[in-house]
CSV table of C-alpha atoms in Angstrom, one decimal:
chain,number,residue,atom,x,y,z
A,1,MET,CA,272.7,-66.7,-172.2
A,2,ASP,CA,275.1,-69.4,-170.9
A,3,TYR,CA,273.9,-73.0,-171.2
A,4,SER,CA,275.5,-76.1,-169.6
A,5,GLU,CA,274.6,-79.8,-169.6
A,6,GLU,CA,274.7,-82.3,-166.8
A,7,GLU,CA,277.0,-85.3,-167.2
A,8,ASP,CA,274.1,-87.5,-168.4
A,9,GLY,CA,273.5,-85.1,-171.3
A,10,GLU,CA,269.8,-84.8,-170.6
A,11,THR,CA,269.3,-81.8,-168.3
A,12,GLU,CA,270.3,-78.4,-169.5
A,13,THR,CA,270.8,-75.4,-167.2
A,14,MET,CA,270.8,-71.7,-167.9
A,15,LYS,CA,272.6,-68.9,-166.2
A,16,CYS,CA,270.2,-66.1,-165.1
A,17,VAL,CA,271.2,-62.7,-166.7
A,18,SER,CA,270.3,-60.9,-163.4
A,19,CYS,CA,271.7,-62.9,-160.5
A,20,LYS,CA,274.1,-65.1,-162.6
A,21,GLU,CA,272.8,-68.2,-160.8
A,22,GLU,CA,272.2,-71.4,-162.8
A,23,TYR,CA,268.7,-72.9,-163.0
A,24,GLY,CA,267.2,-75.8,-164.7
A,25,SER,CA,264.8,-74.1,-167.1
A,26,ARG,CA,264.9,-72.6,-170.6
A,27,ASP,CA,261.7,-70.6,-170.3
A,28,ALA,CA,263.4,-67.2,-170.2
A,29,GLY,CA,266.6,-65.4,-169.5
A,30,THR,CA,266.0,-65.0,-165.7
A,31,CYS,CA,265.3,-67.5,-162.9
A,32,ARG,CA,262.0,-67.7,-161.2
A,33,GLU,CA,263.1,-65.6,-158.2
A,34,CYS,CA,264.4,-62.7,-160.4
A,35,TYR,CA,261.3,-62.9,-162.6
A,36,GLU,CA,259.0,-62.6,-159.7
A,37,GLU,CA,261.0,-59.7,-158.2
A,38,ALA,CA,261.0,-57.9,-161.6
A,39,SER,CA,257.2,-58.4,-161.8
A,40,GLU,CA,256.7,-56.9,-158.3
A,41,THR,CA,258.9,-54.0,-159.3
A,42,GLU,CA,256.9,-53.4,-162.4
A,43,GLU,CA,253.7,-53.4,-160.4
A,44,GLU,CA,255.2,-51.0,-157.9
A,45,LEU,CA,256.3,-48.7,-160.8
A,46,LYS,CA,252.8,-48.8,-162.3
A,47,ARG,CA,251.3,-47.7,-158.9
A,48,GLU,CA,253.8,-44.9,-158.6
A,49,ILE,CA,253.0,-43.7,-162.2
A,50,ASP,CA,249.3,-43.8,-161.4
A,51,ASP,CA,249.9,-41.8,-158.2
A,52,LEU,CA,251.9,-39.2,-160.2
A,53,LYS,CA,249.2,-39.0,-162.8
A,54,SER,CA,246.6,-38.5,-160.1
A,55,LYS,CA,248.8,-35.8,-158.5
A,56,VAL,CA,249.2,-33.9,-161.8
A,57,SER,CA,245.5,-34.1,-162.4
A,58,PHE,CA,244.8,-32.7,-158.9
A,59,LEU,CA,247.3,-29.8,-159.3
A,60,ARG,CA,246.0,-28.8,-162.7
A,61,PHE,CA,243.6,-25.8,-162.5
A,62,PHE,CA,240.1,-26.2,-163.8
A,63,ARG,CA,239.7,-25.1,-167.4
A,64,GLY,CA,237.7,-22.0,-166.6
A,65,LEU,CA,240.7,-20.3,-165.1
A,66,HIS,CA,242.0,-19.1,-168.6
A,67,LEU,CA,238.9,-16.8,-168.9
A,68,SER,CA,239.4,-13.1,-168.7
A,69,PRO,CA,238.9,-11.4,-166.4
A,70,PRO,CA,239.8,-14.0,-163.7
A,71,PRO,CA,236.7,-15.1,-161.8
A,72,PHE,CA,238.4,-15.1,-158.4
A,73,SER,CA,240.7,-12.9,-156.2
A,74,ASP,CA,242.4,-13.4,-152.8
A,75,VAL,CA,241.0,-14.9,-149.6
A,76,VAL,CA,242.0,-15.8,-146.1
A,77,LEU,CA,241.1,-18.9,-144.0
A,78,VAL,CA,240.8,-18.8,-140.3
A,79,ALA,CA,240.8,-21.6,-137.7
A,80,SER,CA,237.9,-20.0,-135.9
A,81,ASP,CA,237.6,-22.6,-133.1
A,82,ASP,CA,241.3,-23.0,-132.4
A,83,GLN,CA,241.6,-22.6,-128.6
A,84,SER,CA,245.4,-22.9,-128.5
A,85,VAL,CA,245.8,-19.2,-129.6
A,86,SER,CA,244.0,-16.1,-128.4
A,87,SER,CA,244.0,-14.4,-131.8
A,88,PRO,CA,243.8,-16.9,-134.7
A,89,VAL,CA,246.4,-16.3,-137.5
A,90,PRO,CA,244.8,-16.2,-140.9
A,91,VAL,CA,246.1,-18.5,-143.6
A,92,GLN,CA,246.3,-16.7,-146.9
A,93,ALA,CA,245.2,-18.4,-150.2
A,94,HIS,CA,243.9,-17.6,-153.6
A,95,ARG,CA,240.3,-18.1,-154.5
A,96,ALA,CA,241.2,-19.6,-157.8
A,97,VAL,CA,243.2,-22.4,-156.1
A,98,LEU,CA,240.6,-23.1,-153.5
A,99,ALA,CA,237.9,-23.3,-156.1
A,100,SER,CA,239.9,-25.5,-158.4
A,101,ARG,CA,240.6,-28.0,-155.7
A,102,SER,CA,237.3,-28.2,-153.8
A,103,PRO,CA,233.7,-28.1,-155.2
A,104,VAL,CA,232.6,-26.9,-151.7
A,105,PHE,CA,235.0,-23.9,-151.9
A,106,ARG,CA,234.0,-23.3,-155.5
A,107,ALA,CA,230.3,-23.1,-154.6
A,108,MET,CA,231.1,-20.9,-151.6
A,109,LEU,CA,233.2,-18.4,-153.6
A,110,GLU,CA,231.2,-18.3,-156.8
A,111,ASN,CA,228.0,-17.4,-155.0
A,112,LYS,CA,227.2,-14.3,-153.0
A,113,MET,CA,227.8,-16.0,-149.6
A,114,GLU,CA,229.3,-14.4,-146.6
A,115,GLU,CA,232.7,-15.9,-147.3
A,116,SER,CA,232.7,-14.6,-150.9
A,117,LEU,CA,231.7,-11.1,-149.9
A,118,SER,CA,234.1,-10.8,-146.9
A,119,GLY,CA,237.0,-12.7,-148.3
A,120,THR,CA,237.3,-14.6,-145.1
A,121,ILE,CA,236.5,-18.3,-144.6
A,122,LYS,CA,236.1,-19.4,-141.0
A,123,ILE,CA,236.7,-23.1,-140.4
A,124,GLY,CA,235.8,-24.6,-137.1
A,125,ASP,CA,237.0,-27.6,-135.2
A,126,VAL,CA,240.5,-27.4,-136.6
A,127,SER,CA,243.9,-26.2,-135.4
A,128,TYR,CA,246.0,-23.6,-137.1
A,129,ASP,CA,248.6,-26.2,-137.9
A,130,ALA,CA,246.1,-28.5,-139.5
A,131,LEU,CA,244.5,-25.7,-141.5
A,132,ARG,CA,247.9,-24.5,-142.7
A,133,ALA,CA,248.8,-28.0,-143.8
A,134,PHE,CA,245.5,-28.4,-145.5
A,135,VAL,CA,245.9,-25.2,-147.6
A,136,ASN,CA,249.5,-26.1,-148.3
A,137,TYR,CA,248.3,-29.5,-149.7
A,138,LEU,CA,245.9,-27.7,-152.0
A,139,TYR,CA,248.9,-26.0,-153.6
A,140,THR,CA,251.5,-28.8,-153.5
A,141,ALA,CA,249.7,-32.1,-153.1
A,142,GLU,CA,252.1,-32.9,-150.3
A,143,ALA,CA,251.9,-33.0,-146.5
A,144,SER,CA,254.1,-34.0,-143.6
A,145,LEU,CA,252.0,-36.5,-141.8
A,146,ASP,CA,251.8,-38.2,-138.4
A,147,GLU,CA,248.7,-40.1,-137.4
A,148,ASN,CA,247.0,-37.2,-135.7
A,149,MET,CA,247.6,-34.8,-138.7
A,150,ALA,CA,246.5,-37.5,-141.1
A,151,CYS,CA,243.2,-37.8,-139.2
A,152,ASN,CA,242.7,-34.0,-139.1
A,153,LEU,CA,243.4,-33.6,-142.8
A,154,LEU,CA,241.1,-36.5,-143.7
A,155,ILE,CA,238.3,-34.8,-141.9
A,156,LEU,CA,238.9,-31.6,-143.7
A,157,ALA,CA,239.3,-33.5,-147.0
A,158,GLU,CA,235.9,-35.1,-146.5
A,159,LYS,CA,234.2,-31.8,-145.4
A,160,TYR,CA,235.5,-29.9,-148.5
A,161,GLN,CA,235.4,-32.9,-150.9
A,162,VAL,CA,239.1,-33.0,-151.7
A,163,LYS,CA,239.2,-36.6,-152.8
A,164,HIS,CA,242.9,-36.7,-153.6
A,165,LEU,CA,243.9,-35.6,-150.1
A,166,LYS,CA,241.4,-38.1,-148.5
A,167,THR,CA,243.0,-40.9,-150.4
A,168,TYR,CA,246.5,-39.7,-149.5
A,169,CYS,CA,245.5,-39.7,-145.7
A,170,GLU,CA,243.8,-43.1,-146.0
A,171,LYS,CA,246.9,-44.7,-147.5
A,172,PHE,CA,249.1,-43.2,-144.7
A,173,LEU,CA,246.7,-44.4,-141.9
A,174,MET,CA,246.5,-47.9,-143.5
A,175,SER,CA,250.3,-48.1,-143.4
A,176,LYS,CA,250.1,-47.4,-139.6
A,177,LEU,CA,247.3,-49.9,-139.0
A,178,ASN,CA,247.9,-52.5,-136.3
A,179,TRP,CA,245.9,-54.6,-133.8
A,180,GLU,CA,246.1,-52.0,-131.1
A,181,ASN,CA,244.6,-49.1,-133.2
A,182,SER,CA,242.4,-51.2,-135.4
A,183,VAL,CA,239.1,-50.6,-133.5
A,184,PRO,CA,239.4,-46.8,-133.1
A,185,THR,CA,240.6,-46.7,-136.7
A,186,TYR,CA,237.5,-48.6,-137.8
A,187,ALA,CA,235.2,-46.3,-135.8
A,188,PHE,CA,237.0,-43.2,-137.3
A,189,ALA,CA,236.8,-44.6,-140.8
A,190,HIS,CA,233.2,-45.4,-140.4
A,191,GLN,CA,232.4,-41.9,-139.1
A,192,HIS,CA,234.2,-40.2,-142.1
A,193,SER,CA,233.2,-42.6,-144.9
A,194,ALA,CA,236.8,-43.7,-145.5
A,195,LYS,CA,236.0,-46.9,-147.3
A,196,ASN,CA,239.5,-48.2,-147.9
A,197,LEU,CA,240.6,-47.6,-144.4
A,198,LEU,CA,237.3,-49.1,-143.1
A,199,ASP,CA,237.8,-52.3,-145.1
A,200,ALA,CA,241.5,-52.7,-144.0
A,201,SER,CA,240.7,-52.1,-140.3
A,202,LEU,CA,237.7,-54.4,-140.3
A,203,SER,CA,239.7,-57.2,-142.0
A,204,LEU,CA,242.3,-56.9,-139.3
A,205,ILE,CA,239.7,-57.1,-136.6
A,206,ILE,CA,237.9,-60.1,-138.1
A,207,ASP,CA,241.2,-61.9,-138.5
A,208,ASN,CA,241.8,-61.4,-134.7
A,209,ILE,CA,238.2,-61.8,-133.6
A,210,ALA,CA,239.1,-64.2,-130.8
A,211,LYS,CA,241.0,-61.3,-129.1
A,212,PHE,CA,238.3,-58.7,-129.8
A,213,LYS,CA,236.4,-59.3,-126.5
A,214,LYS,CA,239.6,-59.2,-124.5
A,215,ARG,CA,240.5,-55.7,-125.6
A,216,GLU,CA,240.7,-53.1,-122.8
A,217,ASP,CA,238.4,-50.8,-124.7
A,218,TYR,CA,235.8,-53.4,-125.6
A,219,MET,CA,233.3,-52.6,-122.8
A,220,GLU,CA,233.7,-48.9,-123.4
A,221,LEU,CA,233.0,-49.5,-127.1
A,222,VAL,CA,229.9,-51.6,-126.2
A,223,GLU,CA,228.5,-48.7,-124.1
A,224,LYS,CA,229.4,-45.8,-126.3
A,225,ASP,CA,229.1,-47.3,-129.8
A,226,PRO,CA,227.2,-50.6,-129.7
A,227,ARG,CA,226.3,-50.3,-133.3
A,228,THR,CA,230.0,-50.6,-134.3
A,229,VAL,CA,230.3,-53.8,-132.2
A,230,VAL,CA,227.3,-55.3,-133.9
A,231,GLU,CA,228.6,-54.4,-137.4
A,232,ILE,CA,231.9,-56.0,-136.6
A,233,TYR,CA,230.3,-59.3,-135.6
A,234,GLU,CA,227.9,-59.2,-138.5
A,235,ALA,CA,230.9,-58.8,-140.9
A,236,TYR,CA,232.6,-61.7,-139.1
A,237,LEU,CA,229.5,-64.0,-139.4
A,238,SER,CA,229.1,-63.0,-143.0
A,239,LYS,CA,232.6,-64.0,-143.8
A,240,GLN,CA,232.2,-67.3,-142.0
A,241,VAL,CA,229.0,-68.1,-144.0
A,242,ASN,CA,230.8,-67.2,-147.3
A,243,THR,CA,233.8,-69.3,-146.4
A,244,ALA,CA,231.6,-72.3,-145.5
A,245,ALA,CA,229.6,-71.9,-148.8
A,246,SER,CA,232.8,-71.7,-150.8
A,247,LYS,CA,234.1,-74.9,-149.2
A,248,ASP,CA,230.8,-76.7,-149.8
A,249,SER,CA,230.9,-75.7,-153.4
A,250,VAL,CA,234.4,-77.0,-153.9
A,251,THR,CA,233.4,-80.3,-152.2
A,252,LYS,CA,230.4,-80.8,-154.4
A,253,SER,CA,232.4,-80.1,-157.6
């Protein structure tokens, strides 16, 4: 550390070990700006580590797989309602992988259901591309997303209770959230119980409540989904009440 003194001999400065700029404090070896930047980096690294731990946990097979003989064999999945192709292409997978990633698949394949006996799982209301991406995620915990694919995969993740994928899609959709898509995103999140995405989109709407009625899709929303409109205004009023109560409490104290 490099210390220097002002001409009056009273104020000492210290050179930051990171940016090399001088600052008038002897609290630590870095200036406030570098310290805050380092703290943000540390928090970001912690989040990345947590994400990696979650990914490793997701990819690890359930403990029962070491039993002999193995409880599962191969299976294929078919996008049975895909209207874009005349003959749906099956997506191959392993029962062990499906069962270890999804409690729904596990129950389906462990019991003597049609899917277990035939070795074919038909999945409706999904395209082949989305189904292939879904199965690939079950193996790799990775997916190439755009907003449409993220929505499709979130729906599949909810249906088959793949929590890791649902969180992954929510984070992506939250990163794409803006005023223009906030209302349809809120409705989508509400429909599919995506709490984090729901809270983020609702917060954005409430912060821009003055523009809510001016949206082009407002009247359409009132006609098709009036409950959503009511919930948004209820949340706004609740926030106003809480804010007023908080201010009143501060004033009295």
